[in-house]
GROMACS .gro file of C-alpha atoms in nm:
model
  487
    1MET     CA    1   0.000   0.000   0.000
    2GLY     CA    2   0.287   0.235   0.072
    3LEU     CA    3   0.420   0.222  -0.284
    4LEU     CA    4   0.069   0.269  -0.422
    5GLY     CA    5   0.032   0.574  -0.197
    6ILE     CA    6   0.350   0.727  -0.338
    7LEU     CA    7   0.216   0.681  -0.691
    8VAL     CA    8  -0.126   0.824  -0.601
    9GLY     CA    9   0.033   1.122  -0.426
   10LEU     CA   10   0.255   1.192  -0.726
   11ALA     CA   11  -0.045   1.164  -0.960
   12VAL     CA   12  -0.241   1.416  -0.752
   13LEU     CA   13   0.057   1.651  -0.743
   14ILE     CA   14   0.120   1.634  -1.118
   15TYR     CA   15  -0.247   1.658  -1.223
   16PHE     CA   16  -0.343   1.958  -1.014
   17ALA     CA   17  -0.014   2.137  -1.075
   18PHE     CA   18  -0.072   2.099  -1.449
   19LYS     CA   19  -0.419   2.246  -1.402
   20GLY     CA   20  -0.262   2.552  -1.241
   21SER     CA   21  -0.363   2.494  -0.879
   22SER     CA   22  -0.144   2.639  -0.605
   23ILE     CA   23   0.144   2.410  -0.514
   24LEU     CA   24   0.123   2.552  -0.159
   25ILE     CA   25  -0.203   2.360  -0.122
   26ILE     CA   26  -0.138   2.064  -0.351
   27ALA     CA   27   0.196   1.959  -0.201
   28PRO     CA   28   0.079   1.905   0.160
   29VAL     CA   29  -0.242   1.739   0.040
   30ALA     CA   30  -0.045   1.501  -0.183
   31GLY     CA   31   0.198   1.438   0.102
   32LEU     CA   32  -0.085   1.353   0.341
   33ILE     CA   33  -0.225   1.109   0.085
   34VAL     CA   34   0.114   0.934   0.079
   35ALA     CA   35   0.123   0.930   0.460
   36ALA     CA   36  -0.232   0.791   0.482
   37PHE     CA   37  -0.155   0.501   0.247
   38ALA     CA   38   0.157   0.424   0.450
   39GLY     CA   39  -0.036   0.428   0.777
   40GLU     CA   40   0.164   0.722   0.911
   41PRO     CA   41   0.008   0.977   1.152
   42LEU     CA   42  -0.125   1.259   0.935
   43LEU     CA   43  -0.080   1.564   1.155
   44ALA     CA   44   0.267   1.456   1.261
   45SER     CA   45   0.360   1.398   0.897
   46TRP     CA   46   0.258   1.754   0.817
   47THR     CA   47   0.403   1.938   1.118
   48GLN     CA   48   0.704   1.718   1.201
   49THR     CA   49   0.816   1.600   0.857
   50PHE     CA   50   0.677   1.827   0.585
   51MET     CA   51   0.725   2.161   0.759
   52PRO     CA   52   1.078   2.115   0.905
   53ASN     CA   53   1.214   2.004   0.568
   54ALA     CA   54   1.038   2.285   0.383
   55ALA     CA   55   1.168   2.531   0.642
   56GLN     CA   56   1.522   2.396   0.610
   57PHE     CA   57   1.514   2.460   0.234
   58VAL     CA   58   1.398   2.818   0.294
   59ALA     CA   59   1.668   2.869   0.556
   60GLN     CA   60   1.940   2.741   0.323
   61PHE     CA   61   1.842   2.909  -0.002
   62PHE     CA   62   1.616   3.209   0.058
   63PRO     CA   63   1.913   3.452   0.041
   64LEU     CA   64   1.987   3.325  -0.310
   65PHE     CA   65   1.625   3.352  -0.423
   66LEU     CA   66   1.597   3.701  -0.273
   67LEU     CA   67   1.923   3.842  -0.406
   68GLY     CA   68   1.883   3.678  -0.746
   69ALA     CA   69   1.535   3.824  -0.794
   70VAL     CA   70   1.639   4.172  -0.678
   71PHE     CA   71   1.945   4.167  -0.905
   72GLY     CA   72   1.737   4.052  -1.201
   73LYS     CA   73   1.478   4.327  -1.148
   74LEU     CA   74   1.749   4.591  -1.118
   75MET     CA   75   1.910   4.470  -1.439
   76GLU     CA   76   1.572   4.485  -1.611
   77ASP     CA   77   1.457   4.824  -1.484
   78SER     CA   78   1.797   4.985  -1.543
   79GLY     CA   79   1.778   4.877  -1.907
   80SER     CA   80   2.100   4.676  -1.871
   81VAL     CA   81   1.948   4.351  -2.002
   82THR     CA   82   1.799   4.540  -2.296
   83SER     CA   83   2.134   4.705  -2.372
   84ILE     CA   84   2.314   4.371  -2.373
   85ALA     CA   85   2.049   4.204  -2.589
   86ARG     CA   86   2.032   4.498  -2.831
   87THR     CA   87   2.411   4.502  -2.870
   88MET     CA   88   2.416   4.133  -2.949
   89THR     CA   89   2.142   4.164  -3.209
   90GLN     CA   90   2.304   4.470  -3.369
   91LYS     CA   91   2.648   4.310  -3.385
   92LEU     CA   92   2.526   3.980  -3.530
   93GLY     CA   93   2.245   4.122  -3.744
   94ALA     CA   94   1.925   3.974  -3.882
   95GLU     CA   95   2.117   3.716  -4.088
   96ARG     CA   96   2.232   3.555  -3.760
   97ALA     CA   97   1.915   3.621  -3.565
   98MET     CA   98   1.905   3.275  -3.412
   99LEU     CA   99   2.260   3.300  -3.277
  100ALA     CA  100   2.199   3.654  -3.150
  101VAL     CA  101   1.899   3.547  -2.942
  102VAL     CA  102   2.080   3.242  -2.801
  103LEU     CA  103   2.393   3.433  -2.700
  104ALA     CA  104   2.204   3.729  -2.556
  105GLY     CA  105   2.007   3.493  -2.332
  106ALA     CA  106   2.320   3.303  -2.233
  107ILE     CA  107   2.511   3.615  -2.132
  108VAL     CA  108   2.243   3.761  -1.907
  109THR     CA  109   2.146   3.432  -1.736
  110TYR     CA  110   2.506   3.326  -1.676
  111GLY     CA  111   2.549   3.664  -1.510
  112GLY     CA  112   2.273   3.589  -1.261
  113VAL     CA  113   1.970   3.753  -1.423
  114SER     CA  114   1.652   3.559  -1.348
  115LEU     CA  115   1.527   3.334  -1.625
  116PHE     CA  116   1.185   3.499  -1.633
  117VAL     CA  117   1.330   3.850  -1.644
  118ALA     CA  118   1.529   3.734  -1.946
  119PHE     CA  119   1.213   3.596  -2.107
  120PHE     CA  120   1.016   3.917  -2.069
  121VAL     CA  121   1.299   4.139  -2.195
  122LEU     CA  122   1.441   3.920  -2.472
  123VAL     CA  123   1.122   3.797  -2.637
  124PRO     CA  124   0.991   4.135  -2.763
  125MET     CA  125   1.332   4.200  -2.919
  126ALA     CA  126   1.344   3.848  -3.061
  127ILE     CA  127   1.002   3.899  -3.221
  128GLU     CA  128   1.126   4.202  -3.411
  129LEU     CA  129   1.452   4.029  -3.504
  130PHE     CA  130   1.282   3.710  -3.629
  131ARG     CA  131   1.027   3.913  -3.822
  132SER     CA  132   1.293   4.118  -4.001
  133ALA     CA  133   1.491   3.800  -4.076
  134GLY     CA  134   1.185   3.614  -4.204
  135LEU     CA  135   1.227   3.334  -3.950
  136PRO     CA  136   0.925   3.136  -3.825
  137ARG     CA  137   0.792   3.259  -3.494
  138ARG     CA  138   0.752   2.897  -3.381
  139LEU     CA  139   1.134   2.861  -3.360
  140MET     CA  140   1.171   3.155  -3.123
  141PRO     CA  141   1.090   2.970  -2.797
  142ALA     CA  142   1.352   2.705  -2.874
  143ALA     CA  143   1.618   2.971  -2.941
  144VAL     CA  144   1.538   3.152  -2.616
  145ALA     CA  145   1.527   2.822  -2.423
  146LEU     CA  146   1.866   2.713  -2.554
  147GLY     CA  147   2.029   3.036  -2.442
  148THR     CA  148   1.858   3.070  -2.105
  149THR     CA  149   1.756   2.729  -1.967
  150THR     CA  150   2.034   2.487  -2.061
  151PHE     CA  151   2.410   2.526  -2.016
  152THR     CA  152   2.401   2.856  -1.823
  153MET     CA  153   2.170   2.699  -1.564
  154SER     CA  154   2.341   2.364  -1.512
  155ALA     CA  155   2.681   2.327  -1.677
  156MET     CA  156   2.881   2.650  -1.698
  157PRO     CA  157   3.133   2.665  -1.410
  158GLY     CA  158   3.040   2.929  -1.156
  159THR     CA  159   2.684   2.988  -1.271
  160PRO     CA  160   2.491   3.149  -0.984
  161SER     CA  161   2.170   2.963  -1.071
  162ILE     CA  162   1.980   2.809  -0.782
  163ASN     CA  163   2.015   2.466  -0.946
  164ASN     CA  164   2.393   2.493  -0.930
  165ALA     CA  165   2.376   2.604  -0.567
  166ILE     CA  166   2.154   2.326  -0.432
  167PRO     CA  167   2.415   2.042  -0.435
  168MET     CA  168   2.680   2.251  -0.258
  169PRO     CA  169   2.565   2.191   0.103
  170PHE     CA  170   2.515   1.821   0.031
  171PHE     CA  171   2.852   1.755  -0.136
  172GLY     CA  172   3.068   2.033   0.012
  173THR     CA  173   3.141   2.171  -0.335
  174THR     CA  174   3.171   2.516  -0.492
  175PRO     CA  175   2.983   2.676  -0.784
  176PHE     CA  176   3.283   2.580  -1.001
  177ALA     CA  177   3.253   2.204  -0.940
  178ALA     CA  178   3.410   1.995  -1.222
  179PRO     CA  179   3.482   2.300  -1.442
  180GLY     CA  180   3.634   2.106  -1.732
  181LEU     CA  181   3.337   1.872  -1.756
  182GLY     CA  182   3.103   2.169  -1.721
  183LEU     CA  183   3.265   2.346  -2.016
  184ILE     CA  184   3.249   2.032  -2.229
  185ALA     CA  185   2.883   1.983  -2.140
  186SER     CA  186   2.814   2.348  -2.228
  187ALA     CA  187   2.980   2.303  -2.566
  188VAL     CA  188   2.771   1.991  -2.637
  189MET     CA  189   2.444   2.164  -2.543
  190LEU     CA  190   2.521   2.481  -2.737
  191GLY     CA  191   2.664   2.299  -3.038
  192PHE     CA  192   2.380   2.051  -3.076
  193GLY     CA  193   2.115   2.314  -3.005
  194LEU     CA  194   2.251   2.556  -3.265
  195TRP     CA  195   2.284   2.274  -3.518
  196TRP     CA  196   1.922   2.176  -3.467
  197LEU     CA  197   1.797   2.535  -3.491
  198LYS     CA  198   1.998   2.595  -3.809
  199ARG     CA  199   1.857   2.275  -3.955
  200ALA     CA  200   1.502   2.382  -3.869
  201GLU     CA  201   1.565   2.729  -4.012
  202THR     CA  202   1.699   2.585  -4.339
  203LYS     CA  203   1.398   2.356  -4.377
  204ALA     CA  204   1.157   2.643  -4.303
  205ARG     CA  205   1.318   2.868  -4.563
  206ALA     CA  206   1.309   2.587  -4.820
  207ARG     CA  207   0.932   2.560  -4.764
  208GLY     CA  208   0.893   2.935  -4.794
  209GLU     CA  209   0.776   2.959  -4.433
  210GLY     CA  210   0.800   3.312  -4.297
  211PHE     CA  211   0.747   3.473  -3.958
  212GLY     CA  212   0.371   3.432  -3.962
  213ALA     CA  213   0.099   3.673  -3.859
  214VAL     CA  214   0.196   4.038  -3.825
  215VAL     CA  215   0.264   4.142  -3.465
  216LEU     CA  216   0.157   4.501  -3.403
  217ASP     CA  217   0.282   4.509  -3.043
  218PRO     CA  218   0.581   4.281  -2.965
  219THR     CA  219   0.524   4.321  -2.590
  220ALA     CA  220   0.154   4.222  -2.595
  221SER     CA  221   0.206   3.847  -2.546
  222ALA     CA  222   0.459   3.908  -2.268
  223GLU     CA  223   0.220   4.138  -2.082
  224LYS     CA  224  -0.064   3.888  -2.120
  225ALA     CA  225   0.153   3.605  -1.985
  226ALA     CA  226   0.256   3.810  -1.681
  227GLU     CA  227  -0.110   3.854  -1.587
  228ASP     CA  228  -0.214   3.490  -1.639
  229PRO     CA  229  -0.270   3.322  -1.296
  230ILE     CA  230  -0.219   2.971  -1.436
  231VAL     CA  231   0.113   3.071  -1.591
  232ARG     CA  232   0.211   3.222  -1.258
  233GLU     CA  233   0.135   2.909  -1.056
  234ARG     CA  234   0.327   2.684  -1.294
  235ALA     CA  235   0.615   2.929  -1.330
  236THR     CA  236   0.686   2.976  -0.961
  237THR     CA  237   0.752   2.605  -0.903
  238SER     CA  238   1.020   2.592  -1.172
  239GLN     CA  239   1.217   2.916  -1.134
  240ALA     CA  240   1.312   3.176  -0.876
  241PHE     CA  241   1.106   3.473  -0.998
  242ASP     CA  242   0.734   3.546  -0.975
  243PRO     CA  243   0.623   3.677  -1.318
  244ALA     CA  244   0.341   3.874  -1.157
  245GLU     CA  245   0.602   4.122  -1.029
  246ILE     CA  246   0.738   4.203  -1.376
  247ASP     CA  247   0.514   4.508  -1.419
  248HIS     CA  248   0.522   4.629  -1.057
  249SER     CA  249   0.797   4.881  -1.123
  250THR     CA  250   0.906   5.117  -1.400
  251SER     CA  251   1.197   5.068  -1.636
  252ALA     CA  252   1.443   5.336  -1.741
  253PRO     CA  253   1.368   5.482  -2.086
  254ASN     CA  254   1.728   5.426  -2.194
  255GLY     CA  255   1.977   5.164  -2.081
  256PRO     CA  256   2.342   5.227  -1.992
  257PRO     CA  257   2.626   5.184  -2.245
  258ILE     CA  258   2.712   4.821  -2.311
  259LEU     CA  259   3.028   4.818  -2.097
  260LEU     CA  260   2.843   4.953  -1.794
  261ALA     CA  261   2.547   4.724  -1.863
  262ALA     CA  262   2.776   4.419  -1.866
  263LEU     CA  263   2.985   4.523  -1.565
  264PRO     CA  264   2.749   4.376  -1.299
  265ILE     CA  265   2.760   4.041  -1.481
  266ILE     CA  266   3.141   4.051  -1.479
  267VAL     CA  267   3.127   4.132  -1.108
  268VAL     CA  268   2.907   3.828  -1.037
  269VAL     CA  269   3.148   3.590  -1.208
  270GLY     CA  270   3.464   3.756  -1.072
  271VAL     CA  271   3.354   3.784  -0.709
  272ASN     CA  272   3.215   3.430  -0.716
  273LEU     CA  273   3.554   3.304  -0.837
  274LEU     CA  274   3.750   3.504  -0.579
  275MET     CA  275   3.529   3.398  -0.290
  276SER     CA  276   3.543   3.030  -0.389
  277PHE     CA  277   3.918   2.995  -0.440
  278VAL     CA  278   4.096   3.291  -0.279
  279ILE     CA  279   3.906   3.455   0.006
  280LEU     CA  280   3.705   3.183   0.183
  281PRO     CA  281   3.982   2.917   0.186
  282HIS     CA  282   4.206   3.162   0.375
  283LEU     CA  283   3.953   3.274   0.635
  284ASP     CA  284   3.950   3.139   0.989
  285VAL     CA  285   3.601   2.995   1.017
  286SER     CA  286   3.666   2.758   1.306
  287PHE     CA  287   3.377   2.925   1.488
  288LEU     CA  288   3.138   2.737   1.256
  289ALA     CA  289   3.204   2.422   1.460
  290GLU     CA  290   3.025   2.581   1.757
  291GLU     CA  291   2.670   2.467   1.817
  292ARG     CA  292   2.523   2.817   1.784
  293TRP     CA  293   2.652   2.834   1.424
  294GLY     CA  294   2.511   2.493   1.339
  295GLY     CA  295   2.825   2.287   1.400
  296VAL     CA  296   2.905   2.285   1.028
  297SER     CA  297   3.219   2.307   0.819
  298LEU     CA  298   3.312   2.568   0.559
  299ALA     CA  299   3.250   2.306   0.290
  300ALA     CA  300   2.881   2.297   0.386
  301VAL     CA  301   2.823   2.673   0.355
  302GLY     CA  302   3.112   2.812   0.151
  303GLY     CA  303   2.948   2.764  -0.188
  304VAL     CA  304   2.632   2.944  -0.085
  305TRP     CA  305   2.836   3.221   0.078
  306SER     CA  306   3.029   3.271  -0.247
  307VAL     CA  307   2.712   3.318  -0.451
  308ILE     CA  308   2.554   3.544  -0.187
  309THR     CA  309   2.858   3.771  -0.182
  310ALA     CA  310   2.877   3.780  -0.563
  311LEU     CA  311   2.511   3.879  -0.594
  312ILE     CA  312   2.542   4.149  -0.326
  313ALA     CA  313   2.845   4.294  -0.505
  314ALA     CA  314   2.656   4.288  -0.835
  315ILE     CA  315   2.349   4.455  -0.681
  316LEU     CA  316   2.567   4.735  -0.542
  317THR     CA  317   2.738   4.772  -0.879
  318VAL     CA  318   2.419   4.799  -1.084
  319THR     CA  319   2.269   5.035  -0.826
  320VAL     CA  320   2.568   5.271  -0.829
  321ILE     CA  321   2.581   5.273  -1.210
  322ASN     CA  322   2.208   5.334  -1.254
  323PHE     CA  323   2.114   5.520  -0.936
  324ARG     CA  324   1.984   5.822  -1.126
  325SER     CA  325   1.831   5.641  -1.422
  326VAL     CA  326   1.606   5.385  -1.253
  327PRO     CA  327   1.275   5.574  -1.217
  328VAL     CA  328   1.176   5.449  -0.869
  329LEU     CA  329   1.457   5.249  -0.712
  330ARG     CA  330   1.253   5.154  -0.406
  331ALA     CA  331   0.974   5.009  -0.623
  332THR     CA  332   1.225   4.810  -0.825
  333MET     CA  333   1.386   4.665  -0.513
  334ALA     CA  334   1.045   4.584  -0.362
  335ALA     CA  335   0.925   4.413  -0.681
  336GLY     CA  336   1.238   4.201  -0.691
  337ALA     CA  337   1.209   4.105  -0.325
  338ASN     CA  338   0.840   4.019  -0.358
  339ALA     CA  339   0.913   3.814  -0.670
  340SER     CA  340   1.129   3.576  -0.466
  341VAL     CA  341   0.869   3.481  -0.204
  342LEU     CA  342   0.619   3.264  -0.391
  343PRO     CA  343   0.888   3.071  -0.584
  344ILE     CA  344   1.085   2.967  -0.276
  345LEU     CA  345   0.771   2.872  -0.084
  346SER     CA  346   0.652   2.670  -0.383
  347VAL     CA  347   0.979   2.479  -0.419
  348ALA     CA  348   0.999   2.435  -0.041
  349SER     CA  349   0.653   2.279  -0.050
  350LEU     CA  350   0.776   2.030  -0.311
  351VAL     CA  351   1.069   1.953  -0.081
  352GLY     CA  352   0.827   1.895   0.207
  353PHE     CA  353   0.626   1.655  -0.007
  354GLY     CA  354   0.946   1.470  -0.094
  355ALA     CA  355   1.035   1.445   0.274
  356ILE     CA  356   0.705   1.270   0.354
  357VAL     CA  357   0.765   1.028   0.067
  358ALA     CA  358   1.121   0.957   0.185
  359ALA     CA  359   0.999   0.893   0.541
  360THR     CA  360   0.764   0.609   0.440
  361PRO     CA  361   0.884   0.248   0.471
  362ALA     CA  362   0.800   0.187   0.104
  363PHE     CA  363   1.059   0.443  -0.005
  364ALA     CA  364   1.332   0.197   0.094
  365ASP     CA  365   1.228  -0.012  -0.207
  366VAL     CA  366   1.249   0.296  -0.430
  367ARG     CA  367   1.594   0.380  -0.289
  368ASN     CA  368   1.719   0.027  -0.343
  369TRP     CA  369   1.590   0.030  -0.701
  370VAL     CA  370   1.766   0.358  -0.778
  371LEU     CA  371   2.094   0.249  -0.620
  372GLY     CA  372   2.072  -0.085  -0.800
  373ILE     CA  373   2.060   0.069  -1.149
  374GLN     CA  374   2.342  -0.069  -1.360
  375GLY     CA  375   2.624   0.165  -1.461
  376GLY     CA  376   2.745   0.291  -1.125
  377PRO     CA  377   2.654   0.583  -0.898
  378LEU     CA  378   2.674   0.849  -1.172
  379VAL     CA  379   2.414   0.673  -1.384
  380SER     CA  380   2.177   0.606  -1.093
  381LEU     CA  381   2.212   0.965  -0.968
  382ALA     CA  382   2.136   1.097  -1.316
  383VAL     CA  383   1.829   0.874  -1.343
  384ALA     CA  384   1.702   0.982  -1.000
  385THR     CA  385   1.734   1.354  -1.068
  386ASN     CA  386   1.586   1.317  -1.417
  387ILE     CA  387   1.280   1.131  -1.293
  388LEU     CA  388   1.211   1.356  -0.996
  389ALA     CA  389   1.260   1.675  -1.199
  390ALA     CA  390   1.024   1.539  -1.464
  391LEU     CA  391   0.757   1.439  -1.210
  392THR     CA  392   0.765   1.768  -1.020
  393GLY     CA  393   0.816   1.988  -1.327
  394SER     CA  394   1.090   2.162  -1.132
  395ALA     CA  395   1.465   2.116  -1.163
  396SER     CA  396   1.531   2.272  -0.823
  397GLY     CA  397   1.248   2.084  -0.651
  398GLY     CA  398   1.337   1.749  -0.805
  399LEU     CA  399   1.707   1.799  -0.735
  400THR     CA  400   1.649   1.886  -0.369
  401ILE     CA  401   1.414   1.591  -0.315
  402ALA     CA  402   1.671   1.356  -0.470
  403LEU     CA  403   1.962   1.487  -0.265
  404ASP     CA  404   1.763   1.504   0.060
  405ALA     CA  405   1.676   1.138   0.020
  406LEU     CA  406   1.989   1.000  -0.145
  407GLY     CA  407   2.267   1.260  -0.101
  408PRO     CA  408   2.430   1.105   0.208
  409THR     CA  409   2.422   0.762   0.044
  410TYR     CA  410   2.595   0.890  -0.266
  411MET     CA  411   2.858   1.066  -0.056
  412LYS     CA  412   2.937   0.733   0.116
  413LEU     CA  413   2.954   0.559  -0.221
  414ALA     CA  414   3.186   0.828  -0.357
  415ALA     CA  415   3.414   0.802  -0.055
  416SER     CA  416   3.431   0.424  -0.082
  417ILE     CA  417   3.545   0.432  -0.448
  418GLY     CA  418   3.751   0.753  -0.430
  419MET     CA  419   3.516   0.962  -0.645
  420ASP     CA  420   3.538   1.341  -0.624
  421PRO     CA  421   3.204   1.485  -0.496
  422ALA     CA  422   3.243   1.761  -0.758
  423LEU     CA  423   3.161   1.498  -1.021
  424LEU     CA  424   2.841   1.405  -0.836
  425HIS     CA  425   2.755   1.775  -0.817
  426ARG     CA  426   2.788   1.832  -1.191
  427VAL     CA  427   2.601   1.515  -1.291
  428ALA     CA  428   2.317   1.591  -1.048
  429VAL     CA  429   2.272   1.948  -1.173
  430ILE     CA  430   2.283   1.858  -1.543
  431GLY     CA  431   2.051   1.564  -1.477
  432SER     CA  432   1.794   1.785  -1.308
  433GLY     CA  433   1.794   2.022  -1.606
  434THR     CA  434   1.688   1.772  -1.870
  435LEU     CA  435   1.344   1.617  -1.831
  436ASP     CA  436   1.227   1.906  -1.613
  437SER     CA  437   1.136   2.077  -1.944
  438LEU     CA  438   0.836   1.855  -2.012
  439PRO     CA  439   0.514   2.025  -2.133
  440HIS     CA  440   0.387   2.100  -1.781
  441ASN     CA  441   0.710   2.273  -1.671
  442GLY     CA  442   0.650   2.631  -1.562
  443ALA     CA  443   0.938   2.775  -1.763
  444VAL     CA  444   0.813   2.604  -2.080
  445VAL     CA  445   0.455   2.721  -2.026
  446THR     CA  446   0.571   3.074  -1.954
  447LEU     CA  447   0.810   3.092  -2.249
  448LEU     CA  448   0.553   2.970  -2.499
  449SER     CA  449   0.297   3.210  -2.356
  450VAL     CA  450   0.535   3.506  -2.370
  451CYS     CA  451   0.628   3.419  -2.729
  452GLY     CA  452   0.264   3.377  -2.829
  453VAL     CA  453   0.333   3.024  -2.959
  454SER     CA  454   0.129   2.711  -2.885
  455HIS     CA  455   0.269   2.384  -2.751
  456LYS     CA  456   0.170   2.223  -3.081
  457ASP     CA  457   0.379   2.466  -3.286
  458GLY     CA  458   0.677   2.533  -3.064
  459TYR     CA  459   0.734   2.253  -2.816
  460PHE     CA  460   0.905   1.995  -3.040
  461ASP     CA  461   1.192   2.231  -3.117
  462ILE     CA  462   1.225   2.307  -2.743
  463VAL     CA  463   1.257   1.931  -2.686
  464MET     CA  464   1.541   1.907  -2.936
  465ALA     CA  465   1.725   2.225  -2.840
  466ALA     CA  466   1.682   2.208  -2.462
  467ILE     CA  467   1.612   1.847  -2.363
  468VAL     CA  468   1.794   1.632  -2.617
  469SER     CA  469   2.100   1.860  -2.609
  470ALA     CA  470   2.111   1.835  -2.228
  471LEU     CA  471   2.069   1.457  -2.235
  472LEU     CA  472   2.356   1.426  -2.483
  473ALA     CA  473   2.572   1.645  -2.259
  474LEU     CA  474   2.478   1.433  -1.957
  475VAL     CA  475   2.584   1.115  -2.135
  476VAL     CA  476   2.917   1.274  -2.234
  477VAL     CA  477   2.985   1.395  -1.878
  478ILE     CA  478   2.902   1.056  -1.726
  479GLY     CA  479   3.126   0.883  -1.979
  480LEU     CA  480   3.420   1.118  -1.931
  481GLY     CA  481   3.371   1.128  -1.554
  482THR     CA  482   3.365   0.750  -1.531
  483VAL     CA  483   3.691   0.720  -1.726
  484PHE     CA  484   3.886   1.028  -1.615
  485GLY     CA  485   3.714   1.139  -1.295
  486SER     CA  486   3.640   1.503  -1.216
  487PHE     CA  487   3.835   1.776  -1.392
   0.00000   0.00000   0.00000
């Protein structure tokens, strides 16, 4: 009955999440269904299992959600994201429209700008660029997805994405875990994705397929998506920004020059690197062993501290540069802060649901099945994160559930065979960023809505550019990691 309860709970979670119901309600209800089938006490499951684990996730990662959302809103309202995207499109031109959209998205998201901020800024520009180039509108979501949701979220060394931060407390790693493998994975994702998009573009031109219907207002679909409550509910379980806050502040009429616009992104990467390898390793943090500081080591918190410091430095940088140009700085900061609340509570609720599942006796069978998958710990870890990210529609939620339940086991396995935890980190993050992009994923729903493209017209190319490319990269990383270890 316990295993049946897990399946029923997952079915309830997936069905009602797809329908746009609030995950804050669905997750505890689904968790209590699992507990009931397992014969566990319901109230205790909610207050003593669900809530402590959800609260622990908030305690660990709320600073990253908060700072990331504030930084993204500042970059949007200052016009910095627009300046970067416009420069890329002007330099590459309409004849390389696909590449321009991909690289513009990659630059801003690798620099820490929220995925949804990138969507709402890049898509109106992409619409005009695709229209002038005569490219089908249906290919636009795949181009944006390749640049914003793939290698800059999971593979690029040092990316400040929440997905890259989640494994750090579990494995004692830094944001730059397995940098060589991360770069190779990024090259595979980008290379395959661009090849597929070029192939699709060539076929469309051969058929005489143009942009499609005339778009009088490129921002109309983006504004409509931001106001859609179903889009909002799905979006906030998959990424760290509430789209409802997009229009709750005013953007500057003109962005800064490109060098000043890009400076905060350079600061994020540079400070992250310095904190990870220069500053933190030389600090005396012996006080962390005291009970009042949690009795932890630097390895458990250092990665998160590096990203926090990098985002704070970037926020100060973009504020100083654009202090006079952002119309209402207080409103921008408030919108960014508010945009972080619903996403972290939504993902924390998924984590709480996962904790109830992991506490049932039947989960031991699930754990044994995962650990028994042929191919070694890297393969089984990749399968676990893929499945959970697909079921929850959330890379961060699925990744946290997997590591909460199996992280300590994988650390013991790694220690017994001499495997570097950095390799586990990179495989887990890339694995979580593959099948999370199924049709019910919030980022997919939001992107298609913002682009004004249906699932029927645009989703297949997203599958090829964002899912298949990531799966190929995952296979390459597992293969190289198995043979050569972490590098």
